[in-house]
Coordinates of C-alpha atoms in Angstrom, one line a residue:
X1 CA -11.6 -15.2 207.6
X2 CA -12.0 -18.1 205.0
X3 CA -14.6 -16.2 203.3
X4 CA -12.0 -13.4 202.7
X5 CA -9.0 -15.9 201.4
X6 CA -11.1 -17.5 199.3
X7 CA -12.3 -14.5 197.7
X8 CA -8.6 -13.5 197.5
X9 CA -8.0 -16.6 195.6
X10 CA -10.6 -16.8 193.4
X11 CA -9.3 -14.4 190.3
X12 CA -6.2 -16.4 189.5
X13 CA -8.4 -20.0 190.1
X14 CA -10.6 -18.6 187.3
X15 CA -7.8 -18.2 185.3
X16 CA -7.3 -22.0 185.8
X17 CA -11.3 -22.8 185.1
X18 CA -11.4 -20.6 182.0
X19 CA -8.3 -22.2 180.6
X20 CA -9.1 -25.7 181.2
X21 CA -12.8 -25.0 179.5
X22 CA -11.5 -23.1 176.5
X23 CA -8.8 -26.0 175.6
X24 CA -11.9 -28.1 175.8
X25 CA -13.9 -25.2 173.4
X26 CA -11.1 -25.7 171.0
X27 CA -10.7 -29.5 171.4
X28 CA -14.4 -29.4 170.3
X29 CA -13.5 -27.4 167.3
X30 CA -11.0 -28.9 166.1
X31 CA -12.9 -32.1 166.1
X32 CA -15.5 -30.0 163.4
X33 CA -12.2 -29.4 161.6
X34 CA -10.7 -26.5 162.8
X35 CA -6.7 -26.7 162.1
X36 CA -4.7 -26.5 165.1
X37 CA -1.9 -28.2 164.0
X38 CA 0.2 -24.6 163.9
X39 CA -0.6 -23.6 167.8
X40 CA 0.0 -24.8 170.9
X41 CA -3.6 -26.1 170.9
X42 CA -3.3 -29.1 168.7
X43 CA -6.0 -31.6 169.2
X44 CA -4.1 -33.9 171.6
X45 CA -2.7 -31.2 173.7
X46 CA -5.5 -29.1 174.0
X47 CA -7.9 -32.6 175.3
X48 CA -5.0 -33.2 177.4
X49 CA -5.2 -29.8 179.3
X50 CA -8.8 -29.8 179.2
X51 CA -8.6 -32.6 181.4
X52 CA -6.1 -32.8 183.4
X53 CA -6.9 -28.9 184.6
X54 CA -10.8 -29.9 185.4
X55 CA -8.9 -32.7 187.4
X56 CA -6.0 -30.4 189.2
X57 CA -7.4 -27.1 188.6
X58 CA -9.9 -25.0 190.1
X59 CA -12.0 -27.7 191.5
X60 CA -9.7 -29.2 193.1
X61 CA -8.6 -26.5 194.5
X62 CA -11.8 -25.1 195.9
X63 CA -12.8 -28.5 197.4
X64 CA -9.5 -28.5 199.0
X65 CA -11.2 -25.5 201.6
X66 CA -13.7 -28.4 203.0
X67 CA -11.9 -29.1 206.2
X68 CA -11.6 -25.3 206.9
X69 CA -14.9 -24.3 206.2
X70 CA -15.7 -26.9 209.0
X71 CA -12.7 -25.6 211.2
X72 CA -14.5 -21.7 210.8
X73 CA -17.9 -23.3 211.5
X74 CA -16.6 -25.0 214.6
X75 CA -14.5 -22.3 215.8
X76 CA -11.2 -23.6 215.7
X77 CA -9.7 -21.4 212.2
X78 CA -7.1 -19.1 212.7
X79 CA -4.8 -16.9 210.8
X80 CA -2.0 -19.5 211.4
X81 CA -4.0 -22.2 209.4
X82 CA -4.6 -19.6 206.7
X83 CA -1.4 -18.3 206.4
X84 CA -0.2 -22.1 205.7
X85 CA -3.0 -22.8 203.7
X86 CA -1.9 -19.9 201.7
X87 CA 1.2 -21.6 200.7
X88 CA -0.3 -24.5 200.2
X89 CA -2.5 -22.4 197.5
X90 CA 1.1 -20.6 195.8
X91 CA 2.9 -24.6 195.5
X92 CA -0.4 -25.8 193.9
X93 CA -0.9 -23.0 192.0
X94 CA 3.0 -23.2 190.7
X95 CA 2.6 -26.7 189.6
X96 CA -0.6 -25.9 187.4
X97 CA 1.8 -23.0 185.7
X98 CA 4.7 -25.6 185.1
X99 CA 1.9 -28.4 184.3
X100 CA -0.1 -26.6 181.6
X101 CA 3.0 -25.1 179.8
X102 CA 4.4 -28.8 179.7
X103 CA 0.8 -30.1 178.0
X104 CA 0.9 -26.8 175.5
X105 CA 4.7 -27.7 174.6
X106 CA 3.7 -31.3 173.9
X107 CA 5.2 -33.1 177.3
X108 CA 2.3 -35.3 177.1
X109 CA 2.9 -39.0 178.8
X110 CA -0.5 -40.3 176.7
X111 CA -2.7 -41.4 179.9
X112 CA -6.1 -40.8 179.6
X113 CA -6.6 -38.8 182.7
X114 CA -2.9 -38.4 184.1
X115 CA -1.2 -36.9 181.3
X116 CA 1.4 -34.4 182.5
X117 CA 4.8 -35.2 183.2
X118 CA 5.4 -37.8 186.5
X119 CA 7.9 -35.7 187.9
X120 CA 5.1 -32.5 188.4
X121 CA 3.4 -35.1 191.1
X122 CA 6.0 -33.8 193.5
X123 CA 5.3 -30.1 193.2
X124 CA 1.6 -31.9 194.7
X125 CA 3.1 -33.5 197.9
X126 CA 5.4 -30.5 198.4
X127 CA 2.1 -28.5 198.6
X128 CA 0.0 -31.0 200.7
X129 CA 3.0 -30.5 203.4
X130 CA 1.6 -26.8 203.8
X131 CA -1.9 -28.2 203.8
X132 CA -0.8 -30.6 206.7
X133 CA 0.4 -27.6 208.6
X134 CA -2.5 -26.0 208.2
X135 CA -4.7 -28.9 209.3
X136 CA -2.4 -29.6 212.3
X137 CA -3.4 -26.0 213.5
X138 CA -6.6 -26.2 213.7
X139 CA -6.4 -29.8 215.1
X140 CA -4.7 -28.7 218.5
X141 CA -7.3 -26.4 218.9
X142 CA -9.9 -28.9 219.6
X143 CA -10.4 -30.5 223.2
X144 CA -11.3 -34.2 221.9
X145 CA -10.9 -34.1 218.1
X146 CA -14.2 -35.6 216.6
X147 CA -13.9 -38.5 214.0
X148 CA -13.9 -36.5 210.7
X149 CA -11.1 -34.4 212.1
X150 CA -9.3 -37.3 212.3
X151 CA -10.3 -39.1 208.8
X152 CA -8.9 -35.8 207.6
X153 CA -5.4 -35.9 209.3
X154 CA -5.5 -39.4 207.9
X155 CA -6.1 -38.3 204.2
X156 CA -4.1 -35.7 204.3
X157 CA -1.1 -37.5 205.4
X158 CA -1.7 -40.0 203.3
X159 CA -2.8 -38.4 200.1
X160 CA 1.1 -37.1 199.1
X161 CA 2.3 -40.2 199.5
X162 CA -0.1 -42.3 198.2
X163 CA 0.1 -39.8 194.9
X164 CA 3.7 -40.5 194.2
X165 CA 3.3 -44.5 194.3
X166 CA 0.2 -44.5 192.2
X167 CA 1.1 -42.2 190.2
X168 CA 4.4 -44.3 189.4
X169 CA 4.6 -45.2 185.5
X170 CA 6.4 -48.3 186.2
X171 CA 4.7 -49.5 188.9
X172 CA 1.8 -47.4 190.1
X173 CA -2.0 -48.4 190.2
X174 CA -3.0 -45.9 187.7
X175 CA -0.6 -48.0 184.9
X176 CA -2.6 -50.8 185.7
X177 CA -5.8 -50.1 185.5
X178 CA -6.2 -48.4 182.4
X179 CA -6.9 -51.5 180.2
X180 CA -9.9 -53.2 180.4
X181 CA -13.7 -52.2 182.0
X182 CA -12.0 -51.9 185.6
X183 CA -14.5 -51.9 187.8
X184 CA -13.0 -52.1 190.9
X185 CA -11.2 -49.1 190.2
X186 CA -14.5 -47.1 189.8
X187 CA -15.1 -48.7 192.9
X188 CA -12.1 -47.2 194.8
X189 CA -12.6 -43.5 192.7
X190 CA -16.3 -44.3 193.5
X191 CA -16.0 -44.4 197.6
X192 CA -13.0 -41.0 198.1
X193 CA -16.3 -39.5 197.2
X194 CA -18.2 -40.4 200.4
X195 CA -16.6 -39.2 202.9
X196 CA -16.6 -36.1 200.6
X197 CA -19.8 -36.0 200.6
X198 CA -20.4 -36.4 205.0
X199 CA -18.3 -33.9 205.3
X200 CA -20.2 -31.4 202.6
X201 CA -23.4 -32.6 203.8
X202 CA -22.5 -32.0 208.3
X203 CA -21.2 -28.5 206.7
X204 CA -24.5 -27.4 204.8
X205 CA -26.5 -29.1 207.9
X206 CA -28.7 -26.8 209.7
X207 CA -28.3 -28.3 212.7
X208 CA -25.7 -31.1 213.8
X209 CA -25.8 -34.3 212.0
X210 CA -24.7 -37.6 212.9
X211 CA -24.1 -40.2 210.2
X212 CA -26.2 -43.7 210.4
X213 CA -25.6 -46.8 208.4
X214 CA -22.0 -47.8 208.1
X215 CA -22.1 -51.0 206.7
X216 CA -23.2 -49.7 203.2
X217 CA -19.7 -47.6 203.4
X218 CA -17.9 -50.4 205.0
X219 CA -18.8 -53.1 202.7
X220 CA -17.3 -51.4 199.8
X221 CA -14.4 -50.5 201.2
X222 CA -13.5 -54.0 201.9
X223 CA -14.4 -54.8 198.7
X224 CA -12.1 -52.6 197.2
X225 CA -9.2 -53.8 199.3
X226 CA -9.8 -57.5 197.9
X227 CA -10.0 -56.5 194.4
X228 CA -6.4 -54.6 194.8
X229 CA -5.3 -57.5 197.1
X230 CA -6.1 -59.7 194.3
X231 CA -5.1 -57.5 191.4
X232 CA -1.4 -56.9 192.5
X233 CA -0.6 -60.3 193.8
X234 CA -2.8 -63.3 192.6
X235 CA -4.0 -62.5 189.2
X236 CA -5.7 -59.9 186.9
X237 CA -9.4 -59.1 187.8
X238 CA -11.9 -61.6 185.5
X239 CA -14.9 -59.8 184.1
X240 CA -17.0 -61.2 186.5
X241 CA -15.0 -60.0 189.7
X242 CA -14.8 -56.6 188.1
X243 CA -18.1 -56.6 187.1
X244 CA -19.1 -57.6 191.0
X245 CA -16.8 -54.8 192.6
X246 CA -18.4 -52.3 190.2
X247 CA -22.0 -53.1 191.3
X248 CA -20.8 -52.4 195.2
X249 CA -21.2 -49.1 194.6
X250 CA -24.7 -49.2 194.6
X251 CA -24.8 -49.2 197.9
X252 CA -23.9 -45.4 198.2
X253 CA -26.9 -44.3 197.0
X254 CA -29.3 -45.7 199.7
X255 CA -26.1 -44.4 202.0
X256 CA -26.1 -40.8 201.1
X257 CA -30.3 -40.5 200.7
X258 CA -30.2 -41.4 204.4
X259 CA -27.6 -38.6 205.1
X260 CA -28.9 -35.9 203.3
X261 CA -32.4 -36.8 205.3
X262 CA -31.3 -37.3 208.6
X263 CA -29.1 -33.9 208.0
X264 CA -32.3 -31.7 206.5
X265 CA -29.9 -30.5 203.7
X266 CA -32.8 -28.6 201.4
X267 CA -32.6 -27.0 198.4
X268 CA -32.6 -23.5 199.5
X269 CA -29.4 -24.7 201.6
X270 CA -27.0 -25.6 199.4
X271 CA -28.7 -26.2 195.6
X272 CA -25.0 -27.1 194.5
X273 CA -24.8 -30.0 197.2
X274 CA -28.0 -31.8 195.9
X275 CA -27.3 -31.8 192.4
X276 CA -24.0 -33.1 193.1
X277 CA -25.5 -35.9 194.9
X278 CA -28.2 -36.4 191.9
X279 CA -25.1 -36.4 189.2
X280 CA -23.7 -39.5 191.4
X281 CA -26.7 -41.3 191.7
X282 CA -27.2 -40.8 188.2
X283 CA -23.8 -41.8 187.2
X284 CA -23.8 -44.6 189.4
X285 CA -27.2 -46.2 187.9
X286 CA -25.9 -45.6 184.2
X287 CA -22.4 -46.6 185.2
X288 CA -23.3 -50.1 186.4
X289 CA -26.1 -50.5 183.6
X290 CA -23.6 -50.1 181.1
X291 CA -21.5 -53.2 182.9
X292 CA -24.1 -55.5 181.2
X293 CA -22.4 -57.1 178.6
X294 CA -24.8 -57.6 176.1
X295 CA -25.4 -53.1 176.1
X296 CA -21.9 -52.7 177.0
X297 CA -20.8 -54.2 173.2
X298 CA -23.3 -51.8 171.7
X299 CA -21.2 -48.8 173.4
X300 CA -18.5 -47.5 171.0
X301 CA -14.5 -47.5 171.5
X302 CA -14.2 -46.3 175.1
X303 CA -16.5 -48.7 176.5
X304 CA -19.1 -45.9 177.7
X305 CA -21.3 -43.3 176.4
X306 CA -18.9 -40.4 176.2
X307 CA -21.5 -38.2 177.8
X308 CA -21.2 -40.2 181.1
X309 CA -17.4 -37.9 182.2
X310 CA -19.5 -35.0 181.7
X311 CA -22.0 -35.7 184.4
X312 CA -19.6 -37.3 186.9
X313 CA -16.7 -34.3 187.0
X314 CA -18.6 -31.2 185.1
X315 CA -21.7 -31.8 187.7
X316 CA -20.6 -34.6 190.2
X317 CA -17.1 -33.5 191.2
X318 CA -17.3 -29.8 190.3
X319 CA -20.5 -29.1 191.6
X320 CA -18.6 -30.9 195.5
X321 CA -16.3 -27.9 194.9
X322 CA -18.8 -25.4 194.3
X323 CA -21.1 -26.4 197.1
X324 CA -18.1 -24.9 199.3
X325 CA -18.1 -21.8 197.6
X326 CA -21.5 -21.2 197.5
X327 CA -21.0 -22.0 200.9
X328 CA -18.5 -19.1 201.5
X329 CA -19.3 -16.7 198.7
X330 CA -23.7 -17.6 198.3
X331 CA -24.0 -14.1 196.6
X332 CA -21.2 -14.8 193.9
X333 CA -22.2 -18.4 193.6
X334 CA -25.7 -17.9 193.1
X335 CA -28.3 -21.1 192.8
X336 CA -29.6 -19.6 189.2
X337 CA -25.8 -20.5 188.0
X338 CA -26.4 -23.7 189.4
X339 CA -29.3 -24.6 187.2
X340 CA -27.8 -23.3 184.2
X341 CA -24.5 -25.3 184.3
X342 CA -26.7 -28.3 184.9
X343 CA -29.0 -28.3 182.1
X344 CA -25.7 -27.3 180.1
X345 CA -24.1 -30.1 181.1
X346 CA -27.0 -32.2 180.8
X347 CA -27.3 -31.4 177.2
X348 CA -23.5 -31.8 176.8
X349 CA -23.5 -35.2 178.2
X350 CA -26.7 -36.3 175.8
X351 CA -25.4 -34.9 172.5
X352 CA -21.9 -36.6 173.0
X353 CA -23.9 -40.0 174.2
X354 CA -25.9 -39.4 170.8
X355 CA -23.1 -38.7 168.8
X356 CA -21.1 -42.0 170.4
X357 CA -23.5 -44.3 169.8
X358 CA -24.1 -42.8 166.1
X359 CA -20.3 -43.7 165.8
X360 CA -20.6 -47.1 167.4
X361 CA -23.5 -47.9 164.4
X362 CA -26.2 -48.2 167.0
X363 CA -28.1 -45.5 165.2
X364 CA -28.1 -44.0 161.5
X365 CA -26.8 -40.7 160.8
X366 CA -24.4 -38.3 160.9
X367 CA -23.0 -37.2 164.4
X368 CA -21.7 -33.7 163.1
X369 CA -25.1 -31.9 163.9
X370 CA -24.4 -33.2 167.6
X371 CA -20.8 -32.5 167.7
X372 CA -22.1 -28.4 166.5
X373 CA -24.5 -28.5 169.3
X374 CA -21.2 -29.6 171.6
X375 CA -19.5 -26.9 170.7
X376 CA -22.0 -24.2 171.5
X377 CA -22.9 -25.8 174.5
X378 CA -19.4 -25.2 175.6
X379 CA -19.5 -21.5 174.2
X380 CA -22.4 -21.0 176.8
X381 CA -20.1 -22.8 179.8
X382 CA -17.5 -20.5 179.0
X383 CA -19.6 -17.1 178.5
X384 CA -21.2 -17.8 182.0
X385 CA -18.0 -18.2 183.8
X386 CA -16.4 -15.4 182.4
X387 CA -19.5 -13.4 183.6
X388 CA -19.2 -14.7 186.9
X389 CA -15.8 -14.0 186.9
X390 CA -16.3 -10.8 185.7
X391 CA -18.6 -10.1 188.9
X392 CA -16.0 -10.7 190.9
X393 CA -13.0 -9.3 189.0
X394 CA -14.9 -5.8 188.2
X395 CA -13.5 -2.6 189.8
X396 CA -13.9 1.0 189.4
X397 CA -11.6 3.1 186.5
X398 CA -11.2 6.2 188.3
X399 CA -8.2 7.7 187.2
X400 CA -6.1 7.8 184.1
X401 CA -3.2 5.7 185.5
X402 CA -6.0 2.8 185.9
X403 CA -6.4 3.2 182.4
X404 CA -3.5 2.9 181.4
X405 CA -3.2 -0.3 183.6
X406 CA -5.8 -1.5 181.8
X407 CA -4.3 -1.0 178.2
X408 CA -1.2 -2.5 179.4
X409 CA -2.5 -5.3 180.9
X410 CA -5.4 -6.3 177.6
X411 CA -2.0 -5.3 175.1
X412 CA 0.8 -7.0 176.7
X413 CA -1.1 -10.2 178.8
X414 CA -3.6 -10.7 176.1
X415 CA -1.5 -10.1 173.5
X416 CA 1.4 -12.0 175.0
X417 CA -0.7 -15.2 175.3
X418 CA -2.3 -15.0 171.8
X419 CA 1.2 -15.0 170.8
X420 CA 2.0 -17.7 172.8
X421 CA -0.2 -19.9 171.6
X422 CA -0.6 -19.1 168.0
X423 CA 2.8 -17.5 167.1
X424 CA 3.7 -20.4 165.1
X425 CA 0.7 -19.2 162.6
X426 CA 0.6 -15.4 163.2
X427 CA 4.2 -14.9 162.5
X428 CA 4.3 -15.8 158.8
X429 CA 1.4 -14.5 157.8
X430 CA 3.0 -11.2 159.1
X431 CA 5.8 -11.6 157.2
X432 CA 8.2 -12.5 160.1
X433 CA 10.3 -16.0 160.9
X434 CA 9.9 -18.1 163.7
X435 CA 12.3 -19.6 165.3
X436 CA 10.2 -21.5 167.7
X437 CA 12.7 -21.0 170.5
X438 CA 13.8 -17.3 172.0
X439 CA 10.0 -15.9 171.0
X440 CA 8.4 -18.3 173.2
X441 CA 10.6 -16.7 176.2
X442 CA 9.6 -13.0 174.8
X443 CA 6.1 -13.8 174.8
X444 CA 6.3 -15.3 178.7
X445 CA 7.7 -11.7 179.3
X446 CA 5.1 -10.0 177.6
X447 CA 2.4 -11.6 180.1
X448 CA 4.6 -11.0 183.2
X449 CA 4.6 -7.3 182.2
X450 CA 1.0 -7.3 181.5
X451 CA 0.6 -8.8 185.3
X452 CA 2.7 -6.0 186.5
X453 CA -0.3 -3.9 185.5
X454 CA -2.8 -5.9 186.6
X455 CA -1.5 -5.7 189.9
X456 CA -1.0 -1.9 189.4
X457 CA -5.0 -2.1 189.1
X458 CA -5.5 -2.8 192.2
X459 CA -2.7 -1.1 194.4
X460 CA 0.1 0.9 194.4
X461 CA -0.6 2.1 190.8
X462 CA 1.9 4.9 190.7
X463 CA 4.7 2.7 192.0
X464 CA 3.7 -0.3 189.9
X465 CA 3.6 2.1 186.5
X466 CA 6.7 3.4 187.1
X467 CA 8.2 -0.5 187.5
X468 CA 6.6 -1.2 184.2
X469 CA 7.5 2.1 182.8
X470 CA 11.2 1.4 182.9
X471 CA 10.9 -2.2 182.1
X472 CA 9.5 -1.4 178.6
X473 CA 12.7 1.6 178.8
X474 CA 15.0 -1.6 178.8
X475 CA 13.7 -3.9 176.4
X476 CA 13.0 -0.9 174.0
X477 CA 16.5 -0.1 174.2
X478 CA 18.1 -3.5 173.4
X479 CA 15.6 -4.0 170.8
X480 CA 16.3 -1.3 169.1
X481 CA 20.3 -2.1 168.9
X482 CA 19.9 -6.1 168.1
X483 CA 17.7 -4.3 165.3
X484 CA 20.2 -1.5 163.8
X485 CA 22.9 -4.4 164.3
X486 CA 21.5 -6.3 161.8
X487 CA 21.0 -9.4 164.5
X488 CA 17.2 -9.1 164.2
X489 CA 14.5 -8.3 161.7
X490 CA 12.0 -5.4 161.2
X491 CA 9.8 -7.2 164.4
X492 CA 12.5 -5.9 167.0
X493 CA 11.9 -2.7 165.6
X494 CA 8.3 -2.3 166.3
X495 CA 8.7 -4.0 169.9
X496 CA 11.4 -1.2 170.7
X497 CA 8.5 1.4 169.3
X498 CA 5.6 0.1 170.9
X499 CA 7.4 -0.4 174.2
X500 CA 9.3 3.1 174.0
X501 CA 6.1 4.6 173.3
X502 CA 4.1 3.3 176.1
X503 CA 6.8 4.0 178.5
X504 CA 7.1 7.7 177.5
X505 CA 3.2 7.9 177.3
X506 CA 3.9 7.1 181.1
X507 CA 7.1 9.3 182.1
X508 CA 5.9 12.4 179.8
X509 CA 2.2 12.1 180.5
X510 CA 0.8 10.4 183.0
X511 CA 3.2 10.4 186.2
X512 CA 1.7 12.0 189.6
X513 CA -1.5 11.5 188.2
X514 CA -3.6 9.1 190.1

């Protein structure tokens, strides 16, 4: 039942993936001296939806199925819970729409990691209301709910709220943290992982699995709750007391070596799972390392080796999320893909570590050569998730009405987006003015009529060609008037041919045949 939504799911989340890791491509090219000033994918808005879609994207979004995948394993998942879980998936889905087209148009609030406009946060809690539904569901099912059912309920309830107030620019934790080494920050980010993690590690176990040593959860946790008690109503965090709540999370890693034992989570299990766990440890170690103060001045502007993001989201986070869908999907998430986007990210996160201690004068040279060898590391992220997109998203073109599907969707949705983001540039060196208002909207149409085929792809294609068909019969139509009034230029004149022409292809050609 999961299995089947999430495979449902999965084509428009790697529309999500792929868009978050090709702002980051041309983030990295741009840094090499690519000009992006004249696109939606300046420098600043393109780092800013690299980001903020790894954080809200498809990862997210995948590690949101964890409770589920527990519910189906224990018996308790039913087409209820799925059905709101769906919603849950349109809402979230919504808000990434509205929140990457507010970071290309420049709505950028200048956070590090929370850039998109405050207001979006409530798109989030009106999704984790569906979520709670769902949850609720499966929780009646159970005779005596067991305790991570319960942690769940709590997280979920609290997670909306807890979104909105920390997420606050006036007054939320977020704002006040971002100044400074914060270490007890990393310490709360540090422990939502763990119970993450039981619940990843009780759904990959064999057999059943019963967590053992508390107190090196516990301990942090009331650590974290003095340092916020402390930050928000005494005074502001000395290094020392940062630098104490920051070596607390330690303690994990003796924690989760014990659960992933006790469990008999192997390799062959769940290879995603593992590595995640390794990227934590590792993260952990180099994190607190880099708290000594005598390396930490050596480390340029940002206070840490810029590699060290790399390996805790593009390994440690994203690999929690992937665990579940190589859980669900082991044939489409294959463990080969798993050791390739590891030693890619590896070699990401040491070429950007190079490069930022070249900057910070800790060695001679120049850190272009490295920066290069960033960008074609990226290339090779990219190329293998279009591939295993492409695995998924490949079907059979068996008729000529599927081909034409096909040339609609590549013409208009391609073409619409490339317009979208680069018409700015492409416009004048075609000879045509840009406004920069109305095209925008005509280029948003273009991709909603290249979905129309896309879904005519996959079913009802007569029905679906026809829709389109008549569409492109419209706006052929008033295009050609605005342009024999005199209102628009020569452009309106080829939009009215090449959308008169593919709609006759379709009415004089093609119709009945499928």
């Amino acid at each position: 039942m999961l299995k089947k939504f999430i495979n449902n799911e999965l084509p428009l989340a790697f529309v999500w993936l792929t868009l978050g890791l090709i702002a980051g491509l041309i983030y990295a090219l741009e840094i090499l001296g690519l000009d992006g000033s004249m696109t939606l994918f300046s420098p600043e808005r393109a780092r800013s939806l690299h980001i903020s879609q790894m954080l809200y994207g498809f990862f997210p979004l995948m590690l949101s199925l964890l409770p589920f995948a527990l519910f189906e394993k224990e018996g308790v998942l039913s087409q209820t819970a799925i059905d709101h879980l769906r919603r849950y998936f349109i809402v979230w889905n919504f808000f990434l729409l509205f929140m990457s087209m507010a970071l290309l148009f420049g709505n950028i609030r200048g956070l590090p990691f929370y850039d998109f406009p405050y207001q979006l946060n409530f798109l989030l809690a009106f999704s984790g209301i569906f979520y709670l539904l769902a949850l609720i569901d499966a929780l009646r099912r159970y005779e005596k709910r067991p305790l991570w059912v319960n942690v769940s309920l709590i997280a979920a309830v609290a997670a909306p709220i807890a979104l909105v107030v920390l997420m606050n620019p006036d007054y939320g934790q977020v704002e006040q943290t971002l100044v400074g080494p914060h270490g007890d920050n990393t310490l709360g980010m540090s422990f939502a992982l763990i119970p993450i993690y039981y619940l990843l590690i009780k759904l990959s176990a064999p057999a059943e699995f019963k967590p053992r040593w508390h107190w090196l959860w516990i301990v942090p946790l009331a650590g974290y709750v003095v340092s916020l008690i402390i930050r928000n109503f005494f005074h502001s965090l000395s290094y020392n007391e940062e630098w104490f709540f920051q070596y607390l999370t330690l303690l994990y890693l003796p924690l989760l070596w014990i659960w992933v034992r006790d469990a008999g989570v192997r390799w062959h299990t769940n290879p995603y799972l593992l590595l995640s766990i390794g990227a934590f440890a590792l993260v952990d170690l180099e994190g607190n390392f880099l708290f000594i103060p005598e390396i930490r001045a050596l480390i340029h502007r940002n206070d840490l080796v810029v590699g060290h993001a790399h390996i805790a989201m593009g390994i440690g986070v994203a690999f929690m999320a992937l665990s579940i869908v190589h859980h669900l999907l082991p044939q489409l998430f294959r463990r080969i893909y798993a050791v390739i986007w590891t030693a890619l990210m590896i070699l990401m996160a040491l070429v950007l570590s190079i490069a930022g201690l070249m900057e910070a004068g800790v060695f001679d040279g120049s850190a272009d050569l490295f920066l290069v060898l960033r960008a074609l590391i990226g290339i090779f992220l990219v190329a293998m998730v279009l591939r295993i997109a492409y695995e998924r998203l490949r079907f059979p073109l068996d008729s000529p009405l599927k081909l034409y599907h096909l040339a609609g969707f590549l013409s208009d949705a391609g073409g619409g987006a490339m317009l979208l983001i680069a018409g700015a540039a492409l416009f004048p060196l075609l000879g045509f003015s840009f406004s920069g208002t109305y095209e925008y909207t005509v280029f948003a149409f273009m991709i909603g009529t290249g979905m129309v085929h896309w879904m005519g792809l996959h079913a009802d294609s007569e029905r679906l060609a026809a829709l389109s068909a008549t569409i492109r019969t419209l706006v052929a139509s008033v295009f050609a008037a605005l342009y024999m009034a005199g209102t628009l230029d020569t452009l309106a004149l080829l939009v009215a041919l090449y959308d008169g022409t593919f709609a006759l292809l379709y009415w004089l050609v093609l119709r009945g045949k499928h």
